[in-house]
Amino acid sequence: MAKPEKHIFVCNHRRPEDDPKGCCLARGGKEIRDAFAEEFEARGLWGRFKLNTTSCLGACEHSPGAVIYPEGVMYGNLTPENVTQIIDEHLLGGEAIDALKVPPDVWE
Amino acid sequence: MAKPEKHIFVCNHRRPEDDPKGCCLARGGKEIRDAFAEEFEARGLWGRFKLNTTSCLGACEHSPGAVIYPEGVMYGNLTPENVTQIIDEHLLGGEAIDALKVPPDVWE
């Protein structure tokens, strides 16, 4: 396995249902992970990009979130539609999407 | 939260006990995560370094493993003693440790 061009870590942290912080898993983190996987599969992108789920990334107010390395860009409030945009513009196009990033006080 | 200098992802993937591939969790992945956390706490390194657990990193024959970004170095067959060495030499010293890396055919 060659080192991937980009490594995507989608938060799938789970908290108890009554926890006021909520969690990425309750707010669609699994669907975000699955959206990346489905597009990677459909477009033949496995190998170029690696996908993992992670424990809490610490941007709970902007869940569901994900961080992409090696550049270390963190996105928040993700929807499956955002995933398509991230693949097109960031992973394939090489340009991170400022409008989807978490605020600089969360991750600068 | 400022972007960390280094972001450590320790595989904590779990497979069924009878799975011949085994898994990082069964081979000490939690202890490796905990060893990083304990040293970060003891040395006041939280903030500079961020620690997460992840799903399968794909280096199962060299478990337990971890990947460190932004440089994208993957280590395998980790012990708690290795964690101290990684913190001293790699995270603080800036030099990745070739002897602890997984083989290039796994992650080059």
PDB file of N, CA, C and O in Angstrom, chain A residues 37-103:
ATOM      1  N   ALA A  37     -16.804   6.921   1.149  1.00  0.00           N
ATOM      2  CA  ALA A  37     -16.512   5.559   0.692  1.00  0.00           C
ATOM      3  C   ALA A  37     -17.251   5.250  -0.606  1.00  0.00           C
ATOM      4  O   ALA A  37     -16.687   4.651  -1.532  1.00  0.00           O
ATOM      5  N   GLU A  38     -18.498   5.663  -0.685  1.00  0.00           N
ATOM      6  CA  GLU A  38     -19.280   5.367  -1.895  1.00  0.00           C
ATOM      7  C   GLU A  38     -18.716   6.090  -3.109  1.00  0.00           C
ATOM      8  O   GLU A  38     -18.651   5.538  -4.206  1.00  0.00           O
ATOM      9  N   GLU A  39     -18.290   7.326  -2.919  1.00  0.00           N
ATOM     10  CA  GLU A  39     -17.731   8.060  -4.062  1.00  0.00           C
ATOM     11  C   GLU A  39     -16.349   7.527  -4.429  1.00  0.00           C
ATOM     12  O   GLU A  39     -16.002   7.463  -5.613  1.00  0.00           O
ATOM     13  N   PHE A  40     -15.550   7.165  -3.442  1.00  0.00           N
ATOM     14  CA  PHE A  40     -14.241   6.592  -3.754  1.00  0.00           C
ATOM     15  C   PHE A  40     -14.422   5.298  -4.569  1.00  0.00           C
ATOM     16  O   PHE A  40     -13.689   5.040  -5.522  1.00  0.00           O
ATOM     17  N   GLU A  41     -15.402   4.512  -4.151  1.00  0.00           N
ATOM     18  CA  GLU A  41     -15.670   3.248  -4.850  1.00  0.00           C
ATOM     19  C   GLU A  41     -16.157   3.522  -6.278  1.00  0.00           C
ATOM     20  O   GLU A  41     -15.649   2.952  -7.243  1.00  0.00           O
ATOM     21  N   ALA A  42     -17.116   4.413  -6.394  1.00  0.00           N
ATOM     22  CA  ALA A  42     -17.720   4.678  -7.703  1.00  0.00           C
ATOM     23  C   ALA A  42     -16.727   5.306  -8.677  1.00  0.00           C
ATOM     24  O   ALA A  42     -16.788   5.062  -9.885  1.00  0.00           O
ATOM     25  N   ARG A  43     -15.814   6.101  -8.148  1.00  0.00           N
ATOM     26  CA  ARG A  43     -14.883   6.807  -9.035  1.00  0.00           C
ATOM     27  C   ARG A  43     -13.503   6.153  -9.127  1.00  0.00           C
ATOM     28  O   ARG A  43     -12.599   6.700  -9.753  1.00  0.00           O
ATOM     29  N   GLY A  44     -13.351   4.993  -8.455  1.00  0.00           N
ATOM     30  CA  GLY A  44     -12.056   4.310  -8.513  1.00  0.00           C
ATOM     31  C   GLY A  44     -10.942   5.075  -7.825  1.00  0.00           C
ATOM     32  O   GLY A  44      -9.808   5.109  -8.311  1.00  0.00           O
ATOM     33  N   LEU A  45     -11.244   5.679  -6.677  1.00  0.00           N
ATOM     34  CA  LEU A  45     -10.265   6.548  -6.008  1.00  0.00           C
ATOM     35  C   LEU A  45      -9.569   5.896  -4.811  1.00  0.00           C
ATOM     36  O   LEU A  45      -8.687   6.506  -4.196  1.00  0.00           O
ATOM     37  N   TRP A  46      -9.978   4.667  -4.468  1.00  0.00           N
ATOM     38  CA  TRP A  46      -9.259   3.970  -3.402  1.00  0.00           C
ATOM     39  C   TRP A  46      -7.804   3.812  -3.832  1.00  0.00           C
ATOM     40  O   TRP A  46      -7.512   3.544  -4.984  1.00  0.00           O
ATOM     41  N   GLY A  47      -6.898   3.948  -2.905  1.00  0.00           N
ATOM     42  CA  GLY A  47      -5.474   3.868  -3.237  1.00  0.00           C
ATOM     43  C   GLY A  47      -4.875   5.263  -3.267  1.00  0.00           C
ATOM     44  O   GLY A  47      -3.855   5.509  -2.640  1.00  0.00           O
ATOM     45  N   ARG A  48      -5.537   6.168  -3.970  1.00  0.00           N
ATOM     46  CA  ARG A  48      -5.065   7.556  -3.945  1.00  0.00           C
ATOM     47  C   ARG A  48      -5.407   8.200  -2.606  1.00  0.00           C
ATOM     48  O   ARG A  48      -4.652   9.009  -2.085  1.00  0.00           O
ATOM     49  N   PHE A  49      -6.591   7.854  -2.094  1.00  0.00           N
ATOM     50  CA  PHE A  49      -7.077   8.470  -0.866  1.00  0.00           C
ATOM     51  C   PHE A  49      -7.391   7.388   0.159  1.00  0.00           C
ATOM     52  O   PHE A  49      -7.924   6.341  -0.195  1.00  0.00           O
ATOM     53  N   LYS A  50      -7.076   7.682   1.411  1.00  0.00           N
ATOM     54  CA  LYS A  50      -7.378   6.727   2.483  1.00  0.00           C
ATOM     55  C   LYS A  50      -8.400   7.354   3.422  1.00  0.00           C
ATOM     56  O   LYS A  50      -8.357   8.556   3.696  1.00  0.00           O
ATOM     57  N   LEU A  51      -9.310   6.511   3.917  1.00  0.00           N
ATOM     58  CA  LEU A  51     -10.441   6.977   4.715  1.00  0.00           C
ATOM     59  C   LEU A  51     -10.476   6.229   6.042  1.00  0.00           C
ATOM     60  O   LEU A  51     -10.410   5.003   6.066  1.00  0.00           O
ATOM     61  N   ASN A  52     -10.569   6.975   7.124  1.00  0.00           N
ATOM     62  CA  ASN A  52     -10.725   6.368   8.448  1.00  0.00           C
ATOM     63  C   ASN A  52     -11.755   7.128   9.266  1.00  0.00           C
ATOM     64  O   ASN A  52     -11.991   8.310   9.015  1.00  0.00           O
ATOM     65  N   THR A  53     -12.304   6.444  10.239  1.00  0.00           N
ATOM     66  CA  THR A  53     -13.090   7.129  11.262  1.00  0.00           C
ATOM     67  C   THR A  53     -12.189   7.325  12.478  1.00  0.00           C
ATOM     68  O   THR A  53     -11.228   6.579  12.688  1.00  0.00           O
ATOM     69  N   THR A  54     -12.504   8.365  13.261  1.00  0.00           N
ATOM     70  CA  THR A  54     -11.687   8.654  14.440  1.00  0.00           C
ATOM     71  C   THR A  54     -12.546   8.928  15.662  1.00  0.00           C
ATOM     72  O   THR A  54     -13.751   9.173  15.556  1.00  0.00           O
ATOM     73  N   SER A  55     -11.839   8.961  16.781  1.00  0.00           N
ATOM     74  CA  SER A  55     -12.429   9.469  18.015  1.00  0.00           C
ATOM     75  C   SER A  55     -12.560  10.994  17.905  1.00  0.00           C
ATOM     76  O   SER A  55     -12.235  11.581  16.875  1.00  0.00           O
ATOM     77  N   CYS A  56     -13.004  11.624  18.969  1.00  0.00           N
ATOM     78  CA  CYS A  56     -13.390  13.051  18.955  1.00  0.00           C
ATOM     79  C   CYS A  56     -12.273  13.968  18.475  1.00  0.00           C
ATOM     80  O   CYS A  56     -11.173  13.980  19.041  1.00  0.00           O
ATOM     81  N   LEU A  57     -12.584  14.769  17.472  1.00  0.00           N
ATOM     82  CA  LEU A  57     -11.604  15.725  16.946  1.00  0.00           C
ATOM     83  C   LEU A  57     -11.652  17.054  17.692  1.00  0.00           C
ATOM     84  O   LEU A  57     -10.824  17.926  17.447  1.00  0.00           O
ATOM     85  N   GLY A  58     -12.624  17.228  18.558  1.00  0.00           N
ATOM     86  CA  GLY A  58     -12.659  18.423  19.393  1.00  0.00           C
ATOM     87  C   GLY A  58     -13.392  19.613  18.811  1.00  0.00           C
ATOM     88  O   GLY A  58     -13.326  20.713  19.367  1.00  0.00           O
ATOM     89  N   ALA A  59     -14.087  19.410  17.707  1.00  0.00           N
ATOM     90  CA  ALA A  59     -14.848  20.495  17.101  1.00  0.00           C
ATOM     91  C   ALA A  59     -16.347  20.173  17.183  1.00  0.00           C
ATOM     92  O   ALA A  59     -17.088  20.302  16.211  1.00  0.00           O
ATOM     93  N   CYS A  60     -16.763  19.794  18.381  1.00  0.00           N
ATOM     94  CA  CYS A  60     -18.110  19.238  18.580  1.00  0.00           C
ATOM     95  C   CYS A  60     -19.219  20.212  18.189  1.00  0.00           C
ATOM     96  O   CYS A  60     -20.307  19.791  17.794  1.00  0.00           O
ATOM     97  N   GLU A  61     -18.955  21.514  18.323  1.00  0.00           N
ATOM     98  CA  GLU A  61     -19.993  22.494  17.961  1.00  0.00           C
ATOM     99  C   GLU A  61     -20.202  22.578  16.456  1.00  0.00           C
ATOM    100  O   GLU A  61     -21.123  23.263  16.002  1.00  0.00           O
ATOM    101  N   HIS A  62     -19.347  21.933  15.717  1.00  0.00           N
ATOM    102  CA  HIS A  62     -19.421  21.985  14.252  1.00  0.00           C
ATOM    103  C   HIS A  62     -19.500  20.570  13.688  1.00  0.00           C
ATOM    104  O   HIS A  62     -18.967  20.279  12.617  1.00  0.00           O
ATOM    105  N   SER A  63     -20.150  19.701  14.417  1.00  0.00           N
ATOM    106  CA  SER A  63     -20.236  18.310  13.982  1.00  0.00           C
ATOM    107  C   SER A  63     -21.309  18.157  12.907  1.00  0.00           C
ATOM    108  O   SER A  63     -22.277  18.921  12.896  1.00  0.00           O
ATOM    109  N   PRO A  64     -21.158  17.175  12.008  1.00  0.00           N
ATOM    110  CA  PRO A  64     -20.050  16.240  11.948  1.00  0.00           C
ATOM    111  C   PRO A  64     -18.851  16.843  11.232  1.00  0.00           C
ATOM    112  O   PRO A  64     -18.991  17.609  10.288  1.00  0.00           O
ATOM    113  N   GLY A  65     -17.671  16.471  11.729  1.00  0.00           N
ATOM    114  CA  GLY A  65     -16.443  17.043  11.199  1.00  0.00           C
ATOM    115  C   GLY A  65     -15.482  15.994  10.677  1.00  0.00           C
ATOM    116  O   GLY A  65     -15.650  14.794  10.901  1.00  0.00           O
ATOM    117  N   ALA A  66     -14.473  16.498   9.964  1.00  0.00           N
ATOM    118  CA  ALA A  66     -13.433  15.625   9.417  1.00  0.00           C
ATOM    119  C   ALA A  66     -12.163  16.442   9.243  1.00  0.00           C
ATOM    120  O   ALA A  66     -12.226  17.654   9.019  1.00  0.00           O
ATOM    121  N   VAL A  67     -11.026  15.767   9.341  1.00  0.00           N
ATOM    122  CA  VAL A  67      -9.750  16.443   9.102  1.00  0.00           C
ATOM    123  C   VAL A  67      -9.021  15.713   7.967  1.00  0.00           C
ATOM    124  O   VAL A  67      -9.109  14.485   7.862  1.00  0.00           O
ATOM    125  N   ILE A  68      -8.390  16.486   7.117  1.00  0.00           N
ATOM    126  CA  ILE A  68      -7.707  15.923   5.959  1.00  0.00           C
ATOM    127  C   ILE A  68      -6.223  16.266   6.037  1.00  0.00           C
ATOM    128  O   ILE A  68      -5.850  17.433   6.191  1.00  0.00           O
ATOM    129  N   TYR A  69      -5.403  15.205   5.951  1.00  0.00           N
ATOM    130  CA  TYR A  69      -3.945  15.367   5.957  1.00  0.00           C
ATOM    131  C   TYR A  69      -3.384  14.944   4.618  1.00  0.00           C
ATOM    132  O   TYR A  69      -4.019  14.194   3.914  1.00  0.00           O
ATOM    133  N   PRO A  70      -2.181  15.449   4.228  1.00  0.00           N
ATOM    134  CA  PRO A  70      -1.172  16.065   5.090  1.00  0.00           C
ATOM    135  C   PRO A  70      -1.373  17.552   5.374  1.00  0.00           C
ATOM    136  O   PRO A  70      -0.633  18.105   6.196  1.00  0.00           O
ATOM    137  N   GLU A  71      -2.331  18.207   4.753  1.00  0.00           N
ATOM    138  CA  GLU A  71      -2.429  19.653   4.935  1.00  0.00           C
ATOM    139  C   GLU A  71      -3.080  20.049   6.245  1.00  0.00           C
ATOM    140  O   GLU A  71      -2.931  21.208   6.675  1.00  0.00           O
ATOM    141  N   GLY A  72      -3.791  19.130   6.887  1.00  0.00           N
ATOM    142  CA  GLY A  72      -4.388  19.448   8.174  1.00  0.00           C
ATOM    143  C   GLY A  72      -5.514  20.460   8.081  1.00  0.00           C
ATOM    144  O   GLY A  72      -5.566  21.421   8.846  1.00  0.00           O
ATOM    145  N   VAL A  73      -6.444  20.222   7.147  1.00  0.00           N
ATOM    146  CA  VAL A  73      -7.627  21.069   7.012  1.00  0.00           C
ATOM    147  C   VAL A  73      -8.785  20.394   7.735  1.00  0.00           C
ATOM    148  O   VAL A  73      -9.043  19.208   7.505  1.00  0.00           O
ATOM    149  N   MET A  74      -9.475  21.150   8.609  1.00  0.00           N
ATOM    150  CA  MET A  74     -10.634  20.573   9.288  1.00  0.00           C
ATOM    151  C   MET A  74     -11.924  21.201   8.779  1.00  0.00           C
ATOM    152  O   MET A  74     -12.079  22.418   8.793  1.00  0.00           O
ATOM    153  N   TYR A  75     -12.837  20.332   8.367  1.00  0.00           N
ATOM    154  CA  TYR A  75     -14.154  20.766   7.911  1.00  0.00           C
ATOM    155  C   TYR A  75     -15.205  20.431   8.957  1.00  0.00           C
ATOM    156  O   TYR A  75     -15.065  19.461   9.706  1.00  0.00           O
ATOM    157  N   GLY A  76     -16.292  21.232   8.972  1.00  0.00           N
ATOM    158  CA  GLY A  76     -17.363  20.977   9.925  1.00  0.00           C
ATOM    159  C   GLY A  76     -18.742  21.125   9.312  1.00  0.00           C
ATOM    160  O   GLY A  76     -18.879  21.568   8.166  1.00  0.00           O
ATOM    161  N   ASN A  77     -19.751  20.728  10.093  1.00  0.00           N
ATOM    162  CA  ASN A  77     -21.149  20.812   9.676  1.00  0.00           C
ATOM    163  C   ASN A  77     -21.363  20.157   8.315  1.00  0.00           C
ATOM    164  O   ASN A  77     -22.077  20.686   7.448  1.00  0.00           O
ATOM    165  N   LEU A  78     -20.751  19.012   8.143  1.00  0.00           N
ATOM    166  CA  LEU A  78     -20.722  18.377   6.822  1.00  0.00           C
ATOM    167  C   LEU A  78     -22.037  17.709   6.450  1.00  0.00           C
ATOM    168  O   LEU A  78     -22.740  17.147   7.295  1.00  0.00           O
ATOM    169  N   THR A  79     -22.321  17.768   5.177  1.00  0.00           N
ATOM    170  CA  THR A  79     -23.453  17.039   4.582  1.00  0.00           C
ATOM    171  C   THR A  79     -22.886  16.129   3.486  1.00  0.00           C
ATOM    172  O   THR A  79     -21.768  16.354   3.005  1.00  0.00           O
ATOM    173  N   PRO A  80     -23.656  15.145   3.059  1.00  0.00           N
ATOM    174  CA  PRO A  80     -23.167  14.310   1.942  1.00  0.00           C
ATOM    175  C   PRO A  80     -22.881  15.135   0.689  1.00  0.00           C
ATOM    176  O   PRO A  80     -21.963  14.797  -0.067  1.00  0.00           O
ATOM    177  N   GLU A  81     -23.609  16.207   0.475  1.00  0.00           N
ATOM    178  CA  GLU A  81     -23.342  17.061  -0.693  1.00  0.00           C
ATOM    179  C   GLU A  81     -21.964  17.725  -0.560  1.00  0.00           C
ATOM    180  O   GLU A  81     -21.240  17.883  -1.538  1.00  0.00           O
ATOM    181  N   ASN A  82     -21.624  18.130   0.645  1.00  0.00           N
ATOM    182  CA  ASN A  82     -20.291  18.700   0.882  1.00  0.00           C
ATOM    183  C   ASN A  82     -19.189  17.706   0.516  1.00  0.00           C
ATOM    184  O   ASN A  82     -18.120  18.095   0.035  1.00  0.00           O
ATOM    185  N   VAL A  83     -19.465  16.427   0.767  1.00  0.00           N
ATOM    186  CA  VAL A  83     -18.451  15.410   0.485  1.00  0.00           C
ATOM    187  C   VAL A  83     -18.106  15.394  -0.998  1.00  0.00           C
ATOM    188  O   VAL A  83     -16.933  15.340  -1.381  1.00  0.00           O
ATOM    189  N   THR A  84     -19.105  15.478  -1.840  1.00  0.00           N
ATOM    190  CA  THR A  84     -18.859  15.525  -3.288  1.00  0.00           C
ATOM    191  C   THR A  84     -18.005  16.734  -3.644  1.00  0.00           C
ATOM    192  O   THR A  84     -17.050  16.635  -4.429  1.00  0.00           O
ATOM    193  N   GLN A  85     -18.327  17.868  -3.030  1.00  0.00           N
ATOM    194  CA  GLN A  85     -17.563  19.094  -3.303  1.00  0.00           C
ATOM    195  C   GLN A  85     -16.122  18.956  -2.823  1.00  0.00           C
ATOM    196  O   GLN A  85     -15.181  19.379  -3.518  1.00  0.00           O
ATOM    197  N   ILE A  86     -15.946  18.366  -1.647  1.00  0.00           N
ATOM    198  CA  ILE A  86     -14.583  18.186  -1.113  1.00  0.00           C
ATOM    199  C   ILE A  86     -13.764  17.276  -2.022  1.00  0.00           C
ATOM    200  O   ILE A  86     -12.588  17.535  -2.289  1.00  0.00           O
ATOM    201  N   ILE A  87     -14.378  16.210  -2.492  1.00  0.00           N
ATOM    202  CA  ILE A  87     -13.648  15.301  -3.397  1.00  0.00           C
ATOM    203  C   ILE A  87     -13.266  16.040  -4.675  1.00  0.00           C
ATOM    204  O   ILE A  87     -12.127  15.974  -5.134  1.00  0.00           O
ATOM    205  N   ASP A  88     -14.215  16.751  -5.251  1.00  0.00           N
ATOM    206  CA  ASP A  88     -13.951  17.451  -6.521  1.00  0.00           C
ATOM    207  C   ASP A  88     -12.908  18.549  -6.357  1.00  0.00           C
ATOM    208  O   ASP A  88     -11.940  18.613  -7.100  1.00  0.00           O
ATOM    209  N   GLU A  89     -13.141  19.426  -5.401  1.00  0.00           N
ATOM    210  CA  GLU A  89     -12.325  20.646  -5.335  1.00  0.00           C
ATOM    211  C   GLU A  89     -11.047  20.478  -4.525  1.00  0.00           C
ATOM    212  O   GLU A  89     -10.000  20.992  -4.899  1.00  0.00           O
ATOM    213  N   HIS A  90     -11.146  19.752  -3.417  1.00  0.00           N
ATOM    214  CA  HIS A  90      -9.976  19.628  -2.535  1.00  0.00           C
ATOM    215  C   HIS A  90      -9.137  18.394  -2.892  1.00  0.00           C
ATOM    216  O   HIS A  90      -7.969  18.525  -3.251  1.00  0.00           O
ATOM    217  N   LEU A  91      -9.736  17.217  -2.836  1.00  0.00           N
ATOM    218  CA  LEU A  91      -8.929  16.008  -3.025  1.00  0.00           C
ATOM    219  C   LEU A  91      -8.411  15.907  -4.455  1.00  0.00           C
ATOM    220  O   LEU A  91      -7.240  15.595  -4.672  1.00  0.00           O
ATOM    221  N   LEU A  92      -9.268  16.165  -5.414  1.00  0.00           N
ATOM    222  CA  LEU A  92      -8.841  16.067  -6.808  1.00  0.00           C
ATOM    223  C   LEU A  92      -8.316  17.402  -7.333  1.00  0.00           C
ATOM    224  O   LEU A  92      -7.369  17.442  -8.105  1.00  0.00           O
ATOM    225  N   GLY A  93      -8.933  18.487  -6.906  1.00  0.00           N
ATOM    226  CA  GLY A  93      -8.556  19.798  -7.446  1.00  0.00           C
ATOM    227  C   GLY A  93      -7.417  20.483  -6.707  1.00  0.00           C
ATOM    228  O   GLY A  93      -6.823  21.426  -7.219  1.00  0.00           O
ATOM    229  N   GLY A  94      -7.160  20.033  -5.475  1.00  0.00           N
ATOM    230  CA  GLY A  94      -6.020  20.581  -4.748  1.00  0.00           C
ATOM    231  C   GLY A  94      -6.288  21.887  -4.018  1.00  0.00           C
ATOM    232  O   GLY A  94      -5.367  22.507  -3.495  1.00  0.00           O
ATOM    233  N   GLU A  95      -7.550  22.313  -3.972  1.00  0.00           N
ATOM    234  CA  GLU A  95      -7.876  23.578  -3.316  1.00  0.00           C
ATOM    235  C   GLU A  95      -8.817  23.332  -2.148  1.00  0.00           C
ATOM    236  O   GLU A  95      -9.974  22.915  -2.351  1.00  0.00           O
ATOM    237  N   ALA A  96      -8.381  23.605  -0.952  1.00  0.00           N
ATOM    238  CA  ALA A  96      -9.265  23.471   0.206  1.00  0.00           C
ATOM    239  C   ALA A  96     -10.405  24.486   0.096  1.00  0.00           C
ATOM    240  O   ALA A  96     -10.274  25.521  -0.566  1.00  0.00           O
ATOM    241  N   ILE A  97     -11.519  24.165   0.736  1.00  0.00           N
ATOM    242  CA  ILE A  97     -12.735  24.967   0.596  1.00  0.00           C
ATOM    243  C   ILE A  97     -12.947  25.785   1.871  1.00  0.00           C
ATOM    244  O   ILE A  97     -13.393  25.262   2.899  1.00  0.00           O
ATOM    245  N   ASP A  98     -12.631  27.058   1.810  1.00  0.00           N
ATOM    246  CA  ASP A  98     -12.681  27.896   3.009  1.00  0.00           C
ATOM    247  C   ASP A  98     -14.066  27.896   3.659  1.00  0.00           C
ATOM    248  O   ASP A  98     -14.185  27.900   4.880  1.00  0.00           O
ATOM    249  N   ALA A  99     -15.116  27.908   2.851  1.00  0.00           N
ATOM    250  CA  ALA A  99     -16.472  28.022   3.389  1.00  0.00           C
ATOM    251  C   ALA A  99     -16.892  26.814   4.223  1.00  0.00           C
ATOM    252  O   ALA A  99     -17.824  26.917   5.020  1.00  0.00           O
ATOM    253  N   LEU A 100     -16.205  25.707   4.057  1.00  0.00           N
ATOM    254  CA  LEU A 100     -16.559  24.503   4.812  1.00  0.00           C
ATOM    255  C   LEU A 100     -15.654  24.268   6.022  1.00  0.00           C
ATOM    256  O   LEU A 100     -15.902  23.370   6.823  1.00  0.00           O
ATOM    257  N   LYS A 101     -14.630  25.100   6.153  1.00  0.00           N
ATOM    258  CA  LYS A 101     -13.707  24.908   7.281  1.00  0.00           C
ATOM    259  C   LYS A 101     -14.364  25.299   8.598  1.00  0.00           C
ATOM    260  O   LYS A 101     -15.204  26.192   8.639  1.00  0.00           O
ATOM    261  N   VAL A 102     -13.953  24.660   9.676  1.00  0.00           N
ATOM    262  CA  VAL A 102     -14.370  25.106  11.012  1.00  0.00           C
ATOM    263  C   VAL A 102     -13.698  26.463  11.278  1.00  0.00           C
ATOM    264  O   VAL A 102     -12.680  26.784  10.671  1.00  0.00           O
ATOM    265  N   PRO A 103     -14.259  27.270  12.179  1.00  0.00           N
ATOM    266  CA  PRO A 103     -13.695  28.608  12.411  1.00  0.00           C
ATOM    267  C   PRO A 103     -12.257  28.526  12.932  1.00  0.00           C
ATOM    268  O   PRO A 103     -11.860  27.549  13.564  1.00  0.00           O
TER     269      PRO A 103
END
